[in-house]
Amino acid sequence: MRTQIVAGNWKMNNDKDATKSLVKDIKKNIKSLDLVNTRVIIAPTFVNLPLAVKKAKKSKIEVAAQNMHQAESGAYTGEVSAKMLQSVGVKTVILGHSERRTYFNETDQILAEKVTAALKNELEVIFCFGELLNDRKSNTHFEVVENQLKNGLFHLPAEEFSNIILAYEPVWAIGTGETATPEQAQEMHAFIRSLLVKQYNNKVADNMSILYGGSVKPANAKEIFSKPDVDGGLIGGASLQADDFTAIIKS
Ligand code: PGA
């Protein structure tokens, strides 16, 4: 049985106090939930990671980073390495988010290096990818997704995939209020799984948690998560409200 995962990407939101209270509220909300085979992850901004790790202790909340640099260390002003994340108790890192690709020019090549660096330092990776609206309009979305996976991830040997979580996020659905239909999500997730079978084997494909991301809300989560190849979600806006995030977890 594949692990179901709900991950909250806080992006550049929540200062120290807001981080403290949001972790506290989520912790309280999910305490009584029977989270069998379900993981709850939050990704606060770098500066609040140690605090979040501390506050999430003795709870079902895991803490992830939103990004990291591919180098081990060195003259990269303003950057954060995998080892630094490890050293503050972070076990998971989000890589390849569309905002990183778009605003910070992260290419497939850079992301491939980041993935390798993360795994080498024993960080689990939530690898994000997804097509632009124009790709979907021109019916090249499958090709775009295939290339993103090939170039960013398929250099890895099969055994490394136990430390990878995939997050399909159509860029046109991120922060726009426009969600992919459950059928569109299922169609792409099934395609992604077929790529894993082709490139690796059935075991890699069957065990892979593939999350959907893009305007997931309490109102649509259940329907999207009910699709057989959707194993949870990467949540932006709705992860900033404890009650909304909890409702999505319950879905
Ligand atoms: P959204 O963001 O839920 O606000 O659309 C999703 C994401 O960027 O991961």
mmCIF file of C-alpha atoms and ligand atoms in Angstrom:
data_model
loop_
_atom_site.group_PDB
_atom_site.id
_atom_site.type_symbol
_atom_site.label_atom_id
_atom_site.label_comp_id
_atom_site.label_asym_id
_atom_site.label_seq_id
_atom_site.Cartn_x
_atom_site.Cartn_y
_atom_site.Cartn_z
ATOM 1 C CA MET A 1 0.000 0.000 0.000
ATOM 2 C CA ARG A 2 1.395 3.377 -0.992
ATOM 3 C CA THR A 3 1.894 6.036 1.656
ATOM 4 C CA GLN A 4 -0.608 8.880 1.503
ATOM 5 C CA ILE A 5 0.994 12.264 2.056
ATOM 6 C CA VAL A 6 -0.325 15.754 2.654
ATOM 7 C CA ALA A 7 2.440 18.332 2.474
ATOM 8 C CA GLY A 8 1.992 22.037 3.155
ATOM 9 C CA ASN A 9 4.259 24.382 1.238
ATOM 10 C CA TRP A 10 4.191 27.601 3.236
ATOM 11 C CA LYS A 11 6.263 29.488 0.655
ATOM 12 C CA MET A 12 7.399 32.951 1.883
ATOM 13 C CA ASN A 13 4.716 33.176 4.552
ATOM 14 C CA ASN A 14 4.644 33.092 8.347
ATOM 15 C CA ASP A 15 7.144 34.805 10.626
ATOM 16 C CA LYS A 16 8.408 33.243 13.843
ATOM 17 C CA ASP A 17 5.237 33.794 15.869
ATOM 18 C CA ALA A 18 2.955 32.687 13.037
ATOM 19 C CA THR A 19 5.052 29.556 12.583
ATOM 20 C CA LYS A 20 4.780 28.752 16.260
ATOM 21 C CA SER A 21 1.029 29.134 16.366
ATOM 22 C CA LEU A 22 0.322 27.340 13.075
ATOM 23 C CA VAL A 23 2.382 24.313 14.110
ATOM 24 C CA LYS A 24 0.621 24.330 17.462
ATOM 25 C CA ASP A 25 -2.828 24.481 15.873
ATOM 26 C CA ILE A 26 -2.120 21.741 13.320
ATOM 27 C CA LYS A 27 -0.642 19.589 16.065
ATOM 28 C CA LYS A 28 -3.758 20.014 18.174
ATOM 29 C CA ASN A 29 -6.073 19.365 15.221
ATOM 30 C CA ILE A 30 -4.444 16.144 14.095
ATOM 31 C CA LYS A 31 -3.696 14.696 17.512
ATOM 32 C CA SER A 32 -6.816 12.589 17.621
ATOM 33 C CA LEU A 33 -6.776 11.591 13.954
ATOM 34 C CA ASP A 34 -6.082 8.011 13.085
ATOM 35 C CA LEU A 35 -3.406 8.658 10.500
ATOM 36 C CA VAL A 36 -2.730 5.142 9.332
ATOM 37 C CA ASN A 37 -0.313 5.089 6.406
ATOM 38 C CA THR A 38 -0.603 8.863 6.124
ATOM 39 C CA ARG A 39 2.166 11.407 6.534
ATOM 40 C CA VAL A 40 1.738 15.087 7.315
ATOM 41 C CA ILE A 41 4.568 17.377 6.238
ATOM 42 C CA ILE A 42 4.957 21.140 6.553
ATOM 43 C CA ALA A 43 7.556 23.251 4.766
ATOM 44 C CA PRO A 44 8.198 26.579 6.508
ATOM 45 C CA THR A 45 10.776 29.065 5.316
ATOM 46 C CA PHE A 46 14.469 28.373 6.078
ATOM 47 C CA VAL A 47 14.784 30.656 9.098
ATOM 48 C CA ASN A 48 11.900 28.994 10.893
ATOM 49 C CA LEU A 49 12.907 25.387 10.252
ATOM 50 C CA PRO A 50 14.644 24.826 13.624
ATOM 51 C CA LEU A 51 11.665 26.290 15.444
ATOM 52 C CA ALA A 52 9.209 24.181 13.446
ATOM 53 C CA VAL A 53 11.258 21.033 14.090
ATOM 54 C CA LYS A 54 11.241 21.796 17.805
ATOM 55 C CA LYS A 55 7.531 22.570 17.960
ATOM 56 C CA ALA A 56 6.591 19.537 15.855
ATOM 57 C CA LYS A 57 8.433 17.116 18.134
ATOM 58 C CA LYS A 58 6.293 14.330 19.577
ATOM 59 C CA SER A 59 3.661 14.888 16.927
ATOM 60 C CA LYS A 60 2.832 13.411 13.539
ATOM 61 C CA ILE A 61 4.051 16.548 11.789
ATOM 62 C CA GLU A 62 7.246 16.253 9.780
ATOM 63 C CA VAL A 63 9.212 19.289 8.663
ATOM 64 C CA ALA A 64 10.617 19.839 5.178
ATOM 65 C CA ALA A 65 12.620 22.615 3.550
ATOM 66 C CA GLN A 66 11.373 24.374 0.419
ATOM 67 C CA ASN A 67 14.703 24.344 -1.390
ATOM 68 C CA MET A 68 18.452 23.856 -0.990
ATOM 69 C CA HIS A 69 21.647 24.449 -2.952
ATOM 70 C CA GLN A 70 23.338 21.644 -4.851
ATOM 71 C CA ALA A 71 26.875 22.325 -3.575
ATOM 72 C CA GLU A 72 28.154 20.766 -0.377
ATOM 73 C CA SER A 73 29.407 24.124 0.923
ATOM 74 C CA GLY A 74 31.350 27.134 -0.267
ATOM 75 C CA ALA A 75 31.072 30.618 -1.683
ATOM 76 C CA TYR A 76 27.364 30.713 -2.518
ATOM 77 C CA THR A 77 26.126 33.773 -0.680
ATOM 78 C CA GLY A 78 22.590 33.430 0.593
ATOM 79 C CA GLU A 79 22.304 29.700 -0.039
ATOM 80 C CA VAL A 80 21.612 26.723 2.227
ATOM 81 C CA SER A 81 23.133 23.252 1.847
ATOM 82 C CA ALA A 82 21.723 19.781 2.401
ATOM 83 C CA LYS A 83 24.025 19.245 5.400
ATOM 84 C CA MET A 84 22.745 22.436 7.014
ATOM 85 C CA LEU A 85 19.185 21.166 6.689
ATOM 86 C CA GLN A 86 20.200 17.828 8.182
ATOM 87 C CA SER A 87 21.915 19.586 11.048
ATOM 88 C CA VAL A 88 18.684 21.257 12.178
ATOM 89 C CA GLY A 89 16.671 18.042 12.018
ATOM 90 C CA VAL A 90 15.088 18.407 8.576
ATOM 91 C CA LYS A 91 14.701 15.111 6.734
ATOM 92 C CA THR A 92 12.886 16.165 3.567
ATOM 93 C CA VAL A 93 13.347 18.864 0.951
ATOM 94 C CA ILE A 94 11.052 20.153 -1.785
ATOM 95 C CA LEU A 95 12.905 20.558 -5.079
ATOM 96 C CA GLY A 96 11.813 21.852 -8.458
ATOM 97 C CA HIS A 97 8.787 23.839 -7.411
ATOM 98 C CA SER A 98 7.504 25.855 -10.361
ATOM 99 C CA GLU A 99 8.217 29.105 -8.531
ATOM 100 C CA ARG A 100 11.863 28.053 -8.229
ATOM 101 C CA ARG A 101 11.923 27.092 -11.887
ATOM 102 C CA THR A 102 10.234 30.306 -13.027
ATOM 103 C CA TYR A 103 11.569 33.039 -10.736
ATOM 104 C CA PHE A 104 14.978 31.583 -9.932
ATOM 105 C CA ASN A 105 15.820 29.958 -13.239
ATOM 106 C CA GLU A 106 16.211 26.462 -11.860
ATOM 107 C CA THR A 107 16.712 24.253 -14.870
ATOM 108 C CA ASP A 108 16.271 20.493 -15.123
ATOM 109 C CA GLN A 109 20.080 20.225 -15.045
ATOM 110 C CA ILE A 110 20.376 22.180 -11.804
ATOM 111 C CA LEU A 111 17.526 20.187 -10.312
ATOM 112 C CA ALA A 112 19.192 16.902 -11.234
ATOM 113 C CA GLU A 113 22.253 18.090 -9.299
ATOM 114 C CA LYS A 114 20.121 19.168 -6.355
ATOM 115 C CA VAL A 115 18.365 15.809 -6.234
ATOM 116 C CA THR A 116 21.692 13.986 -6.242
ATOM 117 C CA ALA A 117 23.080 16.247 -3.499
ATOM 118 C CA ALA A 118 19.973 15.820 -1.348
ATOM 119 C CA LEU A 119 19.983 12.021 -1.583
ATOM 120 C CA LYS A 120 23.710 11.859 -0.941
ATOM 121 C CA ASN A 121 23.051 13.707 2.305
ATOM 122 C CA GLU A 122 20.184 11.403 3.203
ATOM 123 C CA LEU A 123 17.436 13.894 2.614
ATOM 124 C CA GLU A 124 14.189 12.673 1.133
ATOM 125 C CA VAL A 125 13.070 14.684 -1.915
ATOM 126 C CA ILE A 126 9.637 15.941 -2.887
ATOM 127 C CA PHE A 127 10.256 16.502 -6.581
ATOM 128 C CA CYS A 128 7.852 18.963 -8.241
ATOM 129 C CA PHE A 129 7.123 19.293 -11.922
ATOM 130 C CA GLY A 130 4.226 20.162 -14.194
ATOM 131 C CA GLU A 131 3.292 21.834 -17.430
ATOM 132 C CA LEU A 132 2.443 25.460 -18.223
ATOM 133 C CA LEU A 133 -0.981 26.453 -19.502
ATOM 134 C CA ASN A 134 0.406 26.829 -23.018
ATOM 135 C CA ASP A 135 1.758 23.284 -22.924
ATOM 136 C CA ARG A 136 -1.656 21.958 -22.088
ATOM 137 C CA LYS A 137 -3.337 24.119 -24.701
ATOM 138 C CA SER A 138 -0.937 22.846 -27.330
ATOM 139 C CA ASN A 139 -1.400 19.292 -26.086
ATOM 140 C CA THR A 140 2.284 18.833 -25.234
ATOM 141 C CA HIS A 141 1.738 18.404 -21.484
ATOM 142 C CA PHE A 142 2.645 14.712 -21.432
ATOM 143 C CA GLU A 143 5.842 15.398 -23.322
ATOM 144 C CA VAL A 144 6.775 18.284 -21.018
ATOM 145 C CA VAL A 145 6.231 16.195 -17.900
ATOM 146 C CA GLU A 146 8.149 13.271 -19.377
ATOM 147 C CA ASN A 147 11.119 15.536 -20.130
ATOM 148 C CA GLN A 148 11.075 17.088 -16.664
ATOM 149 C CA LEU A 149 11.220 13.635 -15.092
ATOM 150 C CA LYS A 150 13.815 12.304 -17.523
ATOM 151 C CA ASN A 151 16.120 15.280 -17.109
ATOM 152 C CA GLY A 152 15.659 15.890 -13.422
ATOM 153 C CA LEU A 153 15.269 12.425 -11.976
ATOM 154 C CA PHE A 154 15.903 9.519 -14.294
ATOM 155 C CA HIS A 155 19.666 9.636 -13.770
ATOM 156 C CA LEU A 156 18.980 7.933 -10.435
ATOM 157 C CA PRO A 157 19.233 4.182 -9.939
ATOM 158 C CA ALA A 158 15.980 2.414 -9.037
ATOM 159 C CA GLU A 159 16.913 1.919 -5.382
ATOM 160 C CA GLU A 160 17.091 5.673 -4.788
ATOM 161 C CA PHE A 161 13.397 6.035 -5.542
ATOM 162 C CA SER A 162 12.408 4.926 -2.063
ATOM 163 C CA ASN A 163 13.538 8.418 -1.004
ATOM 164 C CA ILE A 164 11.600 10.286 -3.659
ATOM 165 C CA ILE A 165 8.066 11.644 -3.536
ATOM 166 C CA LEU A 166 6.660 13.052 -6.761
ATOM 167 C CA ALA A 167 4.432 16.114 -6.879
ATOM 168 C CA TYR A 168 2.653 16.806 -10.132
ATOM 169 C CA GLU A 169 1.689 20.463 -10.136
ATOM 170 C CA PRO A 170 0.270 21.902 -13.335
ATOM 171 C CA VAL A 171 1.564 25.469 -13.235
ATOM 172 C CA TRP A 172 -1.755 26.881 -14.435
ATOM 173 C CA ALA A 173 -3.386 25.519 -11.277
ATOM 174 C CA ILE A 174 -0.912 26.880 -8.709
ATOM 175 C CA GLY A 175 -2.318 29.737 -6.677
ATOM 176 C CA THR A 176 -4.865 30.473 -9.373
ATOM 177 C CA GLY A 177 -7.924 28.894 -7.829
ATOM 178 C CA GLU A 178 -8.180 26.779 -10.949
ATOM 179 C CA THR A 179 -7.728 23.107 -10.122
ATOM 180 C CA ALA A 180 -7.082 20.289 -12.525
ATOM 181 C CA THR A 181 -10.157 18.107 -12.643
ATOM 182 C CA PRO A 182 -9.796 14.831 -10.751
ATOM 183 C CA GLU A 183 -9.821 13.149 -14.161
ATOM 184 C CA GLN A 184 -6.983 15.341 -15.467
ATOM 185 C CA ALA A 185 -4.962 14.609 -12.336
ATOM 186 C CA GLN A 186 -5.622 10.877 -12.572
ATOM 187 C CA GLU A 187 -4.744 10.809 -16.277
ATOM 188 C CA MET A 188 -1.376 12.480 -15.654
ATOM 189 C CA HIS A 189 -0.589 10.461 -12.533
ATOM 190 C CA ALA A 190 -1.268 7.208 -14.393
ATOM 191 C CA PHE A 191 0.998 8.436 -17.190
ATOM 192 C CA ILE A 192 3.760 9.235 -14.669
ATOM 193 C CA ARG A 193 3.434 5.770 -13.166
ATOM 194 C CA SER A 194 3.680 4.235 -16.642
ATOM 195 C CA LEU A 195 6.912 6.194 -17.205
ATOM 196 C CA LEU A 196 8.325 4.714 -13.993
ATOM 197 C CA VAL A 197 7.437 1.217 -15.185
ATOM 198 C CA LYS A 198 9.097 1.875 -18.526
ATOM 199 C CA GLN A 199 12.245 3.454 -17.091
ATOM 200 C CA TYR A 200 12.556 1.283 -13.975
ATOM 201 C CA ASN A 201 10.141 -1.444 -12.937
ATOM 202 C CA ASN A 202 6.722 -2.174 -11.455
ATOM 203 C CA LYS A 203 8.027 -2.014 -7.912
ATOM 204 C CA VAL A 204 9.307 1.551 -8.280
ATOM 205 C CA ALA A 205 6.057 2.591 -9.950
ATOM 206 C CA ASP A 206 3.743 0.836 -7.481
ATOM 207 C CA ASN A 207 5.512 2.171 -4.402
ATOM 208 C CA MET A 208 5.824 5.766 -5.578
ATOM 209 C CA SER A 209 3.650 8.326 -3.806
ATOM 210 C CA ILE A 210 2.531 10.811 -6.447
ATOM 211 C CA LEU A 211 1.007 13.966 -4.990
ATOM 212 C CA TYR A 212 -1.177 16.421 -6.843
ATOM 213 C CA GLY A 213 -0.669 20.137 -6.261
ATOM 214 C CA GLY A 214 -2.476 23.224 -7.485
ATOM 215 C CA SER A 215 -5.353 24.940 -5.671
ATOM 216 C CA VAL A 216 -6.231 21.955 -3.515
ATOM 217 C CA LYS A 217 -8.798 23.061 -0.931
ATOM 218 C CA PRO A 218 -11.040 21.358 1.613
ATOM 219 C CA ALA A 219 -13.837 21.532 -0.970
ATOM 220 C CA ASN A 220 -12.044 19.585 -3.704
ATOM 221 C CA ALA A 221 -9.462 17.470 -1.874
ATOM 222 C CA LYS A 222 -11.616 14.400 -1.328
ATOM 223 C CA GLU A 223 -12.563 14.060 -4.965
ATOM 224 C CA ILE A 224 -8.980 14.496 -6.198
ATOM 225 C CA PHE A 225 -7.498 12.171 -3.554
ATOM 226 C CA SER A 226 -10.054 9.492 -4.344
ATOM 227 C CA LYS A 227 -8.422 8.835 -7.706
ATOM 228 C CA PRO A 228 -6.413 5.610 -7.706
ATOM 229 C CA ASP A 229 -3.085 7.142 -8.761
ATOM 230 C CA VAL A 230 -3.309 10.256 -6.585
ATOM 231 C CA ASP A 231 -1.585 9.625 -3.252
ATOM 232 C CA GLY A 232 -2.150 12.955 -1.573
ATOM 233 C CA GLY A 233 -1.360 16.586 -2.207
ATOM 234 C CA LEU A 234 1.145 19.389 -2.039
ATOM 235 C CA ILE A 235 -0.825 22.280 -0.648
ATOM 236 C CA GLY A 236 0.070 25.966 -0.891
ATOM 237 C CA GLY A 237 -2.522 28.550 0.130
ATOM 238 C CA ALA A 238 -4.769 26.190 2.063
ATOM 239 C CA SER A 239 -1.864 24.948 4.193
ATOM 240 C CA LEU A 240 -1.636 28.336 5.888
ATOM 241 C CA GLN A 241 -4.902 27.821 7.782
ATOM 242 C CA ALA A 242 -4.815 25.037 10.347
ATOM 243 C CA ASP A 243 -8.475 24.134 9.877
ATOM 244 C CA ASP A 244 -8.275 24.029 6.077
ATOM 245 C CA PHE A 245 -5.074 22.011 6.173
ATOM 246 C CA THR A 246 -6.633 19.612 8.681
ATOM 247 C CA ALA A 247 -9.729 19.198 6.522
ATOM 248 C CA ILE A 248 -7.478 18.298 3.599
ATOM 249 C CA ILE A 249 -5.585 15.780 5.745
ATOM 250 C CA LYS A 250 -8.904 14.203 6.744
ATOM 251 C CA SER A 251 -9.765 13.865 3.054
HETATM 252 P P1 PGA B 1 -1.624 26.338 -4.149
HETATM 253 O O1 PGA B 1 -0.051 26.030 -4.272
HETATM 254 O O2 PGA B 1 -2.204 25.204 -3.350
HETATM 255 O O3 PGA B 1 -1.706 27.656 -3.433
HETATM 256 O O4 PGA B 1 -2.160 26.380 -5.522
HETATM 257 C C1 PGA B 1 0.421 24.747 -4.488
HETATM 258 C C2 PGA B 1 1.920 24.753 -4.543
HETATM 259 O O5 PGA B 1 2.494 25.746 -5.017
HETATM 260 O O6 PGA B 1 2.578 23.789 -4.118
#
